Coordinates of C-alpha atoms and ligand atoms in Angstrom, one line a residue:
X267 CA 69.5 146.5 -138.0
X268 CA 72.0 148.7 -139.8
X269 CA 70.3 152.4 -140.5
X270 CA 67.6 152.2 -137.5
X271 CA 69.8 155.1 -135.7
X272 CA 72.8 153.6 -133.9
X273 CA 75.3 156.3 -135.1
X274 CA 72.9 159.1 -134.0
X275 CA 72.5 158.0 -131.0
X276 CA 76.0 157.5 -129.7
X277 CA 76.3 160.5 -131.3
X278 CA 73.6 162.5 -129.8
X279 CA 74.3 160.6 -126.3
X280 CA 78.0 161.8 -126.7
X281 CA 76.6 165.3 -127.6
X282 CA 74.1 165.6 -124.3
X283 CA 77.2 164.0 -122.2
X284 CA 79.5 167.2 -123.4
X285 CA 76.8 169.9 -123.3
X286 CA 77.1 168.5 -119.0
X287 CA 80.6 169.1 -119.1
X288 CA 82.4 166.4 -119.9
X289 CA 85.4 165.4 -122.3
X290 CA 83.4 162.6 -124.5
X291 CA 84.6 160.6 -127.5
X292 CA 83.1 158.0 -129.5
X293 CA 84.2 154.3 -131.0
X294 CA 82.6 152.4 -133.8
X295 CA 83.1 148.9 -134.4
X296 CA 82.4 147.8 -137.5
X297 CA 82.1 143.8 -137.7
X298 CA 83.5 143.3 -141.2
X299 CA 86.4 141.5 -142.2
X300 CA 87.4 144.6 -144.6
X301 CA 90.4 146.2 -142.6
X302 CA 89.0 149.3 -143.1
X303 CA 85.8 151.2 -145.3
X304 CA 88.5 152.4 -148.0
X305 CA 87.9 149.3 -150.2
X306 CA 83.7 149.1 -149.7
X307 CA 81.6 150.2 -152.5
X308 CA 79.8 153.2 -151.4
X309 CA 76.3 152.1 -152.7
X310 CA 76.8 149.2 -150.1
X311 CA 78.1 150.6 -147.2
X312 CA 77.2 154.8 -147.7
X313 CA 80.1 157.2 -147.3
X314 CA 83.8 156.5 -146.7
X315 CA 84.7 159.1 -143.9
X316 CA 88.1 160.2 -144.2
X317 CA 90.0 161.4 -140.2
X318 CA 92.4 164.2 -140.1
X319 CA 95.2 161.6 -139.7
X320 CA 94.2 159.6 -143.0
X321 CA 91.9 156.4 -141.9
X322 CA 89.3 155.6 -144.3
X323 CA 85.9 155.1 -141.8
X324 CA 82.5 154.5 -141.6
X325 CA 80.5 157.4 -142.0
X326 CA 79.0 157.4 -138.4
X327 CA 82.6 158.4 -137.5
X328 CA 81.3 161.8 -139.4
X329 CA 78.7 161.9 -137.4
X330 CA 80.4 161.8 -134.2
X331 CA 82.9 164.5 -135.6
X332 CA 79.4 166.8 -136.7
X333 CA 77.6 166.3 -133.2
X334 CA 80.5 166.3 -130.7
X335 CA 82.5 168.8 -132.3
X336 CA 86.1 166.8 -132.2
X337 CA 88.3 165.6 -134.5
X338 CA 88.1 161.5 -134.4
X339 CA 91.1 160.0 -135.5
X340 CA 92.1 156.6 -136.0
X341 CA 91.9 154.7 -133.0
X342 CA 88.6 155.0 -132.7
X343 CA 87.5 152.8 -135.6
X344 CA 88.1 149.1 -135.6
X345 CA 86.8 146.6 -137.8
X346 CA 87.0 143.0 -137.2
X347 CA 89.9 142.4 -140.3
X348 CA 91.8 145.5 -138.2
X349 CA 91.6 143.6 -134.8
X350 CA 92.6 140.0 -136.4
X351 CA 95.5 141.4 -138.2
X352 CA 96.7 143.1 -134.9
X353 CA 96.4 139.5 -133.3
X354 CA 97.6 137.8 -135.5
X355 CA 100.8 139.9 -136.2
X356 CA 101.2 140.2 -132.5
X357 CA 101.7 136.0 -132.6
X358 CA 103.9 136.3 -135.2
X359 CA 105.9 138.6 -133.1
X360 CA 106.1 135.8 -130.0
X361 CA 104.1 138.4 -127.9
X362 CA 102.1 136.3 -126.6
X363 CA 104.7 134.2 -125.3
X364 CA 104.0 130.9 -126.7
X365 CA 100.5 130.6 -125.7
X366 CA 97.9 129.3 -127.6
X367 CA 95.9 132.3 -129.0
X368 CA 92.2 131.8 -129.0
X369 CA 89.4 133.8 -130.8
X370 CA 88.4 133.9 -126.9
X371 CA 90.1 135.6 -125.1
X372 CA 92.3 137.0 -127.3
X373 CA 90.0 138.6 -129.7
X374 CA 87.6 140.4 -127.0
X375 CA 91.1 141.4 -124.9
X376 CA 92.6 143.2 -128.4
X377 CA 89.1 145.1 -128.6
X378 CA 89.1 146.4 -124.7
X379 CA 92.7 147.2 -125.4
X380 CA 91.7 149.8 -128.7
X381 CA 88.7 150.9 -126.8
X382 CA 90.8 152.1 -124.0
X383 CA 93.4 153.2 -126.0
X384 CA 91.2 155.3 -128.1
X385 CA 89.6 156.8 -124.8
X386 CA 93.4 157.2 -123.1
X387 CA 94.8 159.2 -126.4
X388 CA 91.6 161.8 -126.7
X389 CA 91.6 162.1 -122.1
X390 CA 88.0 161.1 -122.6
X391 CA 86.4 161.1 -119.2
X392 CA 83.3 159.2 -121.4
X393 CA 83.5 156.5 -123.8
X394 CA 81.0 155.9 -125.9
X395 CA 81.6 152.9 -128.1
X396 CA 79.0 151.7 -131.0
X397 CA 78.6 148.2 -131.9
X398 CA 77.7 148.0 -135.2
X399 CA 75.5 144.8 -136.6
X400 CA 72.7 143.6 -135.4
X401 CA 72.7 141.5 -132.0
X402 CA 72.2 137.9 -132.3
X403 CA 74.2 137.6 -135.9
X404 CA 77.3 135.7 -135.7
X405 CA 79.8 138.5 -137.1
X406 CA 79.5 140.9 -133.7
X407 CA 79.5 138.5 -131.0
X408 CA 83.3 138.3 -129.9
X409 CA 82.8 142.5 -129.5
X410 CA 79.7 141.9 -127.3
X411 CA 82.3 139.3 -125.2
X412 CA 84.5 142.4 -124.9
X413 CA 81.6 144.5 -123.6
X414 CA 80.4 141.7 -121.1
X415 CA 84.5 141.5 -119.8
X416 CA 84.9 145.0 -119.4
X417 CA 81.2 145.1 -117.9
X418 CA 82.6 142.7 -115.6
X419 CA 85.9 144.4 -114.5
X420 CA 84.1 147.5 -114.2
X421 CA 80.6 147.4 -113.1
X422 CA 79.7 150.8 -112.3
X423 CA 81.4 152.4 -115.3
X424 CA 80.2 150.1 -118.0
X425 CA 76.5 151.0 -119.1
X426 CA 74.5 149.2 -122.4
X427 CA 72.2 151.4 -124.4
X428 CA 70.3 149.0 -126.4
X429 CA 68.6 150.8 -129.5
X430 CA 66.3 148.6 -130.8
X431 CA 63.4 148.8 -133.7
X432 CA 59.6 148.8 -132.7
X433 CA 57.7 148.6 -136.2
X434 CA 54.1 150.0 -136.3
X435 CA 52.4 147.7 -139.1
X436 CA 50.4 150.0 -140.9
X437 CA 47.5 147.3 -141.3
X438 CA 47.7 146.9 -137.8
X439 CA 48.3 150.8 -136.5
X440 CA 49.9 149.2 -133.4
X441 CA 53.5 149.9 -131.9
X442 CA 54.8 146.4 -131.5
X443 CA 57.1 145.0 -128.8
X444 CA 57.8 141.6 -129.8
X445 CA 61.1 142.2 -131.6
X446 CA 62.7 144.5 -128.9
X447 CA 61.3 141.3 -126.3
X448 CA 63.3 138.9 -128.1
X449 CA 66.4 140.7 -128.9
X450 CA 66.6 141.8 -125.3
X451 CA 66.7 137.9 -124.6
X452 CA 69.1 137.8 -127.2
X453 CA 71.3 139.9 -125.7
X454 CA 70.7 138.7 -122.5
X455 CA 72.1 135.0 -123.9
X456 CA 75.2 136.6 -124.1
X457 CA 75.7 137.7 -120.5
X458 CA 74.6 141.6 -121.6
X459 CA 71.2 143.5 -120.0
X460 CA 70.7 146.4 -121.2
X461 CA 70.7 149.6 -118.7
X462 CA 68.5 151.6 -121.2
X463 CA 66.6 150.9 -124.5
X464 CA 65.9 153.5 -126.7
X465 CA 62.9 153.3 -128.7
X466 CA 63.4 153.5 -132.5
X467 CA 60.5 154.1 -134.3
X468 CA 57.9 156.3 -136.5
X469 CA 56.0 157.8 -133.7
X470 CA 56.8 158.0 -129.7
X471 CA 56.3 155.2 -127.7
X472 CA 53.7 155.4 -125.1
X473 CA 53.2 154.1 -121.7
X474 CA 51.6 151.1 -121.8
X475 CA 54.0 149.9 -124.0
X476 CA 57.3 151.1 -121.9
X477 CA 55.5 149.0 -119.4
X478 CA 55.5 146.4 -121.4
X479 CA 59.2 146.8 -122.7
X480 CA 59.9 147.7 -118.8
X481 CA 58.5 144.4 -117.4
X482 CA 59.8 141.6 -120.5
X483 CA 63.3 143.2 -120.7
X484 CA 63.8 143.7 -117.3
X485 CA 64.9 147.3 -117.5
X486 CA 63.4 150.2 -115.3
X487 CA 60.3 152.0 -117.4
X488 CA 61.9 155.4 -116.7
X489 CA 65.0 153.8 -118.4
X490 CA 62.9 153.0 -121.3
X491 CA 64.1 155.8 -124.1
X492 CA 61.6 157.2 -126.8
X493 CA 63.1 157.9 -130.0
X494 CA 60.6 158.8 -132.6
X495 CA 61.7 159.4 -136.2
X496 CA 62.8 163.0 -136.5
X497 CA 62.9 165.5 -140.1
X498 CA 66.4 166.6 -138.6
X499 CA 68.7 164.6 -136.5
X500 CA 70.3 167.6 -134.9
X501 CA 66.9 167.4 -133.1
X502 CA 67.9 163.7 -131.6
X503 CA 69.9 165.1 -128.7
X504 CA 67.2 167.7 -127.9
X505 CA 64.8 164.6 -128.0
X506 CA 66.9 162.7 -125.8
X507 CA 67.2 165.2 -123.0
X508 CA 62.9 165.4 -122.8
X509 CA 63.7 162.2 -121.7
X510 CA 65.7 163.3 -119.2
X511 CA 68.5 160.8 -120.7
X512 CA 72.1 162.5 -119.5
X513 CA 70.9 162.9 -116.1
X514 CA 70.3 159.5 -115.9
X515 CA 72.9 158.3 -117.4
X516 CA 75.3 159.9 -115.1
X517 CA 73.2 159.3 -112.2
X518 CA 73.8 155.2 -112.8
X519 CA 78.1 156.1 -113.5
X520 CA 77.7 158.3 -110.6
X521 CA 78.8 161.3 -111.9
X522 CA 77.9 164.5 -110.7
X523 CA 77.5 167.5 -113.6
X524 CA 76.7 171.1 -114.2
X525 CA 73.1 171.7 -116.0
X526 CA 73.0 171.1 -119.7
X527 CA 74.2 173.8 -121.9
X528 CA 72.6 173.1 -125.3
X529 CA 71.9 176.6 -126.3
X530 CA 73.5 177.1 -129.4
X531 CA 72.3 173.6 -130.4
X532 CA 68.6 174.5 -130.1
X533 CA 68.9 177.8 -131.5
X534 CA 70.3 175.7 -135.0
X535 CA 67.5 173.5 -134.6
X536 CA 65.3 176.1 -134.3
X537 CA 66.7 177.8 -137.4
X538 CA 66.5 174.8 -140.1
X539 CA 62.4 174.6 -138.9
X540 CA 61.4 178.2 -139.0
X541 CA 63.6 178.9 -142.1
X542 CA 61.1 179.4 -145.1
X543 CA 63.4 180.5 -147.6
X544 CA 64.3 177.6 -150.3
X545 CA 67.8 177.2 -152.0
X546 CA 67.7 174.4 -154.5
X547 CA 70.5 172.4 -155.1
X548 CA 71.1 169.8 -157.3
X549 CA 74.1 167.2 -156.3
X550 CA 75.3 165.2 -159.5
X551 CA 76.5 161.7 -158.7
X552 CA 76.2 158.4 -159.1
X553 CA 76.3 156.1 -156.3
X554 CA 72.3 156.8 -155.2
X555 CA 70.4 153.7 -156.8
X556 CA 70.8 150.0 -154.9
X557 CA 67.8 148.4 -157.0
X558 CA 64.3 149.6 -156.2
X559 CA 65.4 151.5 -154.1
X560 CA 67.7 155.3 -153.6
X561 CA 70.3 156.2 -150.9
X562 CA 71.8 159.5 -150.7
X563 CA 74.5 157.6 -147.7
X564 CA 77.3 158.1 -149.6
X565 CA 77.1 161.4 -149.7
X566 CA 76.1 162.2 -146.5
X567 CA 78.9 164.6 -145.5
X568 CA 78.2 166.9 -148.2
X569 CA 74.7 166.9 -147.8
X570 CA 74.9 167.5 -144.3
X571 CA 77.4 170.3 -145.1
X572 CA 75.0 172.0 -147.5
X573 CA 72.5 171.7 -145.0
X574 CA 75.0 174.1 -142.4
X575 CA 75.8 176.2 -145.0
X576 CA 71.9 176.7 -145.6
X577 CA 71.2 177.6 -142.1
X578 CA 73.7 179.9 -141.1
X579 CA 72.3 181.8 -143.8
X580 CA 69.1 181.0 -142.6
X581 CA 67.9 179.2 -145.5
X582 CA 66.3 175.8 -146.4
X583 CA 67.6 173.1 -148.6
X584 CA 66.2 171.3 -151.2
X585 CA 68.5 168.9 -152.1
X586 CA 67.9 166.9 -155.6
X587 CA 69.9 163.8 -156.4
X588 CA 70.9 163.6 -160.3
X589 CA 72.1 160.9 -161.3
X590 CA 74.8 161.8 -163.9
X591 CA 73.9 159.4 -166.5
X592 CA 70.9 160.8 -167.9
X593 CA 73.2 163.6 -168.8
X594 CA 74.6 161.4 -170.9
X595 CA 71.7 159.4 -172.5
X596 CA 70.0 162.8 -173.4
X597 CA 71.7 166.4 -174.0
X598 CA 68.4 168.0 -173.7
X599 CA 67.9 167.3 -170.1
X600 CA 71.1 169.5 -169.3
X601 CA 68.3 172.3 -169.3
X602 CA 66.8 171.4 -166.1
X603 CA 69.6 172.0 -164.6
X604 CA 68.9 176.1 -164.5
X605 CA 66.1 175.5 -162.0
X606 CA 68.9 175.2 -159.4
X607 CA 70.4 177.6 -157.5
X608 CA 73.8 176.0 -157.5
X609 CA 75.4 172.4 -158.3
X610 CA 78.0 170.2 -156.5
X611 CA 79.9 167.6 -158.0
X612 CA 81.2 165.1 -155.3
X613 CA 84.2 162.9 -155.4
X614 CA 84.0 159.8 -156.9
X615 CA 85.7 156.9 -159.1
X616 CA 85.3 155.1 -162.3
X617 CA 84.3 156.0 -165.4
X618 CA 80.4 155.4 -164.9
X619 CA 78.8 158.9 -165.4
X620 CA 81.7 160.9 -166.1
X621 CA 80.7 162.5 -169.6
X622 CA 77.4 163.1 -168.1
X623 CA 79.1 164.6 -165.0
X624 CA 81.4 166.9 -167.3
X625 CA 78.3 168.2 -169.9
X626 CA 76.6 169.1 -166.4
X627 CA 80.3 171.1 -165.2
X628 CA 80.4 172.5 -168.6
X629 CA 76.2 173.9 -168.5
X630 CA 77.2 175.3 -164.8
X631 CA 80.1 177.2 -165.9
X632 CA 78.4 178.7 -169.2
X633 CA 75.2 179.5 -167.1
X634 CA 76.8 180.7 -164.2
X635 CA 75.2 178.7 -161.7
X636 CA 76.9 178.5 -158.1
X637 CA 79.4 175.4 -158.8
X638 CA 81.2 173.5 -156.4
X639 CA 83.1 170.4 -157.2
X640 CA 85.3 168.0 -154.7
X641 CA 87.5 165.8 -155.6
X642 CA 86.7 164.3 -158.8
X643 CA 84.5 166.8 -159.1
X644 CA 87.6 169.3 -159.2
X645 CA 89.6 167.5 -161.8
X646 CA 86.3 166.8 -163.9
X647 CA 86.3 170.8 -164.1
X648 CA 89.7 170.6 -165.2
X649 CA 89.0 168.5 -167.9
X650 CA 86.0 170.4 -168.8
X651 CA 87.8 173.7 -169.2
X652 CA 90.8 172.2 -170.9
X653 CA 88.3 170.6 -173.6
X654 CA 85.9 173.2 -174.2
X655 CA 88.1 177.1 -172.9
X656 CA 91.8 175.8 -174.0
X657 CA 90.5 173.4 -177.3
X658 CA 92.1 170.4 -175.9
X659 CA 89.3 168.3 -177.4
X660 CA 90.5 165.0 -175.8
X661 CA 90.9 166.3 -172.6
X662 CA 90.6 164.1 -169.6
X663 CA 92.2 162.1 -166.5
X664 CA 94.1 159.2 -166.9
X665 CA 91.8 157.1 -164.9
X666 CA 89.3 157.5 -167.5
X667 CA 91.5 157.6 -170.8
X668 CA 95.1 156.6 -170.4
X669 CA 96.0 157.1 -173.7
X670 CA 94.7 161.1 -174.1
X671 CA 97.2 163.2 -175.7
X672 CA 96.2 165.9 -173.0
X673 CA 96.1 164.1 -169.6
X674 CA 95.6 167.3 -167.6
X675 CA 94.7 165.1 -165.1
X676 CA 97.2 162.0 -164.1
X677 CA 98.3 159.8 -161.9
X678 CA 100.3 161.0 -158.5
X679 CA 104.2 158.9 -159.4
X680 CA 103.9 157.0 -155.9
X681 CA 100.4 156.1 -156.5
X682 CA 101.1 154.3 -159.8
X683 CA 104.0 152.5 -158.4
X684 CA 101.2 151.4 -155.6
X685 CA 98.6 150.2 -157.9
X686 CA 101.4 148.4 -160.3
X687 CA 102.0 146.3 -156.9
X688 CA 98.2 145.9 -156.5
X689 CA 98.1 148.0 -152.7
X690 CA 94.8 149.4 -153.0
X691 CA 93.9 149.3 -149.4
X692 CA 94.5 152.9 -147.5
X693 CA 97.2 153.7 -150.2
X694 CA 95.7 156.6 -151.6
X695 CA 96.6 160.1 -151.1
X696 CA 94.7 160.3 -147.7
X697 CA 94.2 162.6 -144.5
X698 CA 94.8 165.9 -143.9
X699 CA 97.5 168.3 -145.9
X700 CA 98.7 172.1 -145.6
X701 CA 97.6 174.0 -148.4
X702 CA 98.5 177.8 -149.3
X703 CA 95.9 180.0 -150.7
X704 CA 96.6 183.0 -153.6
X705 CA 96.0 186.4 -152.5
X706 CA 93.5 187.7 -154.4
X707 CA 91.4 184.8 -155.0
X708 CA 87.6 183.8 -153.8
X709 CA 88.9 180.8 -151.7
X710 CA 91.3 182.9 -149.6
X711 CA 88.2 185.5 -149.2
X712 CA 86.6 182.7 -147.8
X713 CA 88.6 180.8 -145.4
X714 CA 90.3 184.5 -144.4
X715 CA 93.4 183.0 -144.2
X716 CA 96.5 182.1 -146.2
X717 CA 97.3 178.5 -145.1
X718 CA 94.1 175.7 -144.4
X719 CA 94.5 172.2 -143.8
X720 CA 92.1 169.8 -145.4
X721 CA 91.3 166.1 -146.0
X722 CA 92.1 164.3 -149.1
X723 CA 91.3 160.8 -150.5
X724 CA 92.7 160.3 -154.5
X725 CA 95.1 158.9 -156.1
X726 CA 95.3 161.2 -159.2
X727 CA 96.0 165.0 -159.3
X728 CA 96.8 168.0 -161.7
X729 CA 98.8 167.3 -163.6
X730 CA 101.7 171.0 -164.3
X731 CA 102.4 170.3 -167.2
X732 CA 99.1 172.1 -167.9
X733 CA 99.0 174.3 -165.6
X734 CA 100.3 177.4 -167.7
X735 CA 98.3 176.7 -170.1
X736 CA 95.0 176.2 -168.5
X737 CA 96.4 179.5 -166.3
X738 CA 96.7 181.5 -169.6
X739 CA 93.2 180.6 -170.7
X740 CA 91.7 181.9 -167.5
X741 CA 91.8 179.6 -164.7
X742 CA 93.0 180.0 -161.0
X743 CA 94.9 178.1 -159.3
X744 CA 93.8 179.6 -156.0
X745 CA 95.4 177.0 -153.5
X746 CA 98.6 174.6 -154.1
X747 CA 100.6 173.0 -151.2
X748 CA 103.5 174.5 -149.8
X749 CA 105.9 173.2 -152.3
X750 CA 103.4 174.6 -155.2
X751 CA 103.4 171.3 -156.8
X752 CA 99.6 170.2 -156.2
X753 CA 97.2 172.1 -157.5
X754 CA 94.8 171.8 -154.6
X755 CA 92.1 174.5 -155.8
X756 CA 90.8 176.1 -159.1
X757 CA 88.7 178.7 -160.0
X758 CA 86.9 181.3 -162.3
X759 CA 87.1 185.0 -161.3
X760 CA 84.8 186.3 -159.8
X761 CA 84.5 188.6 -163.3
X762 CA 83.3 185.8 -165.0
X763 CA 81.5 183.7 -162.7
X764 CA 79.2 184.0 -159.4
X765 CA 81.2 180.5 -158.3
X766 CA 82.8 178.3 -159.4
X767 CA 85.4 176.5 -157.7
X768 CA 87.0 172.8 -157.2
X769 CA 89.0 171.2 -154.4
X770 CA 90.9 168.6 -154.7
X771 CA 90.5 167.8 -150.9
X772 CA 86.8 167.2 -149.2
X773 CA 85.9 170.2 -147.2
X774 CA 83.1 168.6 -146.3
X775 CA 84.8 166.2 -143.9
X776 CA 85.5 169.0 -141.9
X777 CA 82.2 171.2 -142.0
X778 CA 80.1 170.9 -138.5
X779 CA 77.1 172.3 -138.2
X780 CA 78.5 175.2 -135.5
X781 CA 80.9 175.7 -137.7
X782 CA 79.9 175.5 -141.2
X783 CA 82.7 175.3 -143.6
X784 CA 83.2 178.7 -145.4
X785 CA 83.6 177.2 -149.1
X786 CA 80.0 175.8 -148.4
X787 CA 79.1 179.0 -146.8
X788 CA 80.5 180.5 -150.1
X789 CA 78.7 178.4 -152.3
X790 CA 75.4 178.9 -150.6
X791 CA 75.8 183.0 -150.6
X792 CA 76.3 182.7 -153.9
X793 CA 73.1 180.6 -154.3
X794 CA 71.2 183.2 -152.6
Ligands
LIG812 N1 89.0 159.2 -158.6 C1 89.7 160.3 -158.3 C2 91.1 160.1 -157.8 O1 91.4 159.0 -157.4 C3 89.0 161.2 -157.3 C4 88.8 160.6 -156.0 C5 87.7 161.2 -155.2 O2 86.9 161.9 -155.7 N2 87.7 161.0 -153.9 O3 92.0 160.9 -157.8

């Protein structure tokens, strides 16, 4: 079932792969008809994960990124609309020579064909390719056809790692098998036995019950994985190798490694458990509710971001979700937001929650709480300082108000002429861009360099026309591109704030957690 772990544990198997050496990358197949994630509503499918070269991704592509280390680029996500259109376009084209393409082969042939692609373009020596959806439904089975062909071709360097969900009823206090029996025969109906299961659940499974597992699902007991629910996934890996799990692994593709070198991991691990002191952050959104119940997937990036920034200065987070609407219902509330020790505003879209989000920019900058805001939240502190330091009472982007006399934030030319032709789908401004940073400025303190590179995802910018003005009032523009004509960064002086800066990029797409991104590292200091 979607959320029981698959993306950590490609992840975390990719990770205990490289710590033995090896050059390892990681595919996800997501079974959805949407050609990419760009177009799904956050609250229903968590974070849109932008690559360096611009593809719009599931967020356990950022997971693969965070654990392994690498960039992932585009090749390495497919969805089912992506593989179709390629199939369908290459008929079009007569490549297939007049034959009659078929869901089967066809289909399964296209997804081996990405998957080795993907593996050729990054010289992975290991593959590791997630199959998203839940064995048995309808939507994945052509990709579990590819992984029986290429099983077939390749016998001894296909493996399956089957992660599967053993529920502990709590009237009942009993680790139970049955579902992992039946969805190994599931599998099994499709020509697929799994070389290893791993174990999702609350607590550790025990022995009698790999035996169980072992004897039912025809898999080796030493092959049978624990994988009890962890407080930090960074521990998964670490978890994995009690297990003994790489040296199996490479044992069954008969490869032959150097011992495991996961020393800087453990020592992180070991840092977010013994660190006691407590840095409270509040995030101000609004994609967290999905009826009864509260996600924080679609911010997962930044969260996990805060969460390196944290440790490296060997602190503990403790992240708050506030939802920006209350902001708006009631001013008073606004007051609650001095028990934090700094704020982000994270990108987002719409109008839903804006006026709360800009009352909680405008309390941040007046109380000098440590602010950070990404995307949106950049141009929401735009229109924030226009309205309340320059008097430009009507203030505000164009995708809110159209008609405001001060748009200091607007559309970019080429995206309007995109959205006048109805091309939403992986139109916006997307992927990674050069910026230049001002001498002088916080940002350029931080990154210790002139020139970055970061990932972007909008369709609206800064809009110059403002820009002296909004200068002569007291902001910085601390980063623009190359040409100067996007305003890429803002921010207060350091005279007159701790922090407080906005990106129009997502740093957090690029933050890991050996390598904690320095405007998160900034943000947290200032925090402290
Ligand atoms: N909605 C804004 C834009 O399109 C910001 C996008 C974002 O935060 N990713 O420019």
């Amino acid at each position: 079932m979607s959320g029981v772990g698959k993306g950590i544990a490609t992840a975390s198997i990719g990770k205990i792969l490289q710590s033995r050496g090896f050059r390892v990358t990681a595919v996800k197949i997501d079974p959805y008809l949407n050609v990419d994630a760009g177009t799904m509503n956050p609250v229903e499918h968590g974070e849109v994960f932008v690559t360096e070269d611009g593809d719009e991704t599931d967020q356990d592509v950022g997971n693969y990124e965070r654990f392994l280390n690498v960039n992932i680029y585009r090749d390495n996500y497919m969805t089912t609309g992506r593989v179709y259109q390629t199939v369908i376009n290459k008929e079009r084209n007569l490549d297939y020579g007049g034959k009659c393409v078929e869901a089967v082969p066809h289909i399964p042939l296209e997804v081996i064909r990405r998957i080795k692609r993907a593996a050729e373009k990054t010289k992975a020596e290991v593959t590791i390719i997630e199959v998203g959806g839940t064995v048995g439904e309808y939507q994945n089975v052509l990709f579990l056809e590819a992984a029986r062909m290429m099983h077939l071709k390749n016998p001894s360097d296909v493996l399956f790692v089957f992660v599967s969900y053993l529920p502990i009823p709590s009237k009942i206090g009993e680790m139970k098998t049955k579902p992992t029996q039946m969805a190994v025969k599931e599998l099994n109906s499709v020509g697929i036995q799994p070389d290893f299961i791993l174990c999702r659940a609350e607590r550790p499974i025990d022995g009698p019950r790999k035996e169980k597992i072992a004897m039912f699902c025809n898999v080796n007991k030493e092959d049978i994985i624990s994988a009890p629910d962890v407080n930090n996934v960074y521990d998964v890996p670490l978890n994995f190798e009690k297990e003994r799990l790489s040296e199996k692994i490479l044992k069954k593709l008969n490869l032959k490694a150097p011992k495991k070198d996961l020393n800087d991991w453990r020592k992180l691990v070991a840092v977010s458990q013994k660190a006691k002191k407590e840095i409270k952050i509040g995030i101000i959104g609004k994609y967290f509710e999905t009826g009864d119940f509260i996600l924080s997937d679609s911010y997962i990036s930044v969260i996990e971001s805060i969460k390196y920034g944290c440790w490296r200065h060997k602190c503990r987070p403790i992240i708050s979700w506030i939802n920006s609407d209350i902001y708006e219902k009631d001013k008073n509330k606004l007051k609650e937001l001095s028990d934090y020790d700094c704020l982000v505003v994270p990108g987002g879209f719409g109008s839903r929650g804006i006026e709360g989000k800009i009352s909680a920019i405008q309390y941040a900058r007046e109380n000098k709480i440590p602010f950070l805001g990404l995307c949106y939240g950049m141009q929401l502190a735009t229109v924030e300082f226009a309205r309340h330091v320059c008097g430009l009472g009507d203030a505000n982007t164009t995708e809110i108000n159209p008609a405001t006399k001060n748009p200091v934030i607007h559309i970019m030319p080429e995206q309007a002429e995109k959205l006048a032709k109805k091309q939403y789908g992986n139109t916006m401004r997307l992927g990674a861009y050069p910026c230049v940073l001002k001498k002088g400025t916080l940002s350029r303190a931080l990154y210790g360099k002139n020139k970055i590179f970061e990932r972007h995802r909008h369709r609206y910018e800064f809009n110059n026309n403002f820009r002296e003005r909004l200068e002569a009032s007291g902001l910085v523009i601390a980063g623009a591109s190359p040409d100067n004509k996007l305003v890429e960064i803002i921010e207060l002086p350091k005279s007159v704030h701790p922090f407080f800066v906005g990106v129009q990029f997502h740093p957090e797409f690029k933050s890991r957690p050996l390598l904690p991104h320095p405007l998160f590292l900034g943000l947290i200091e200032a925090a402290i």
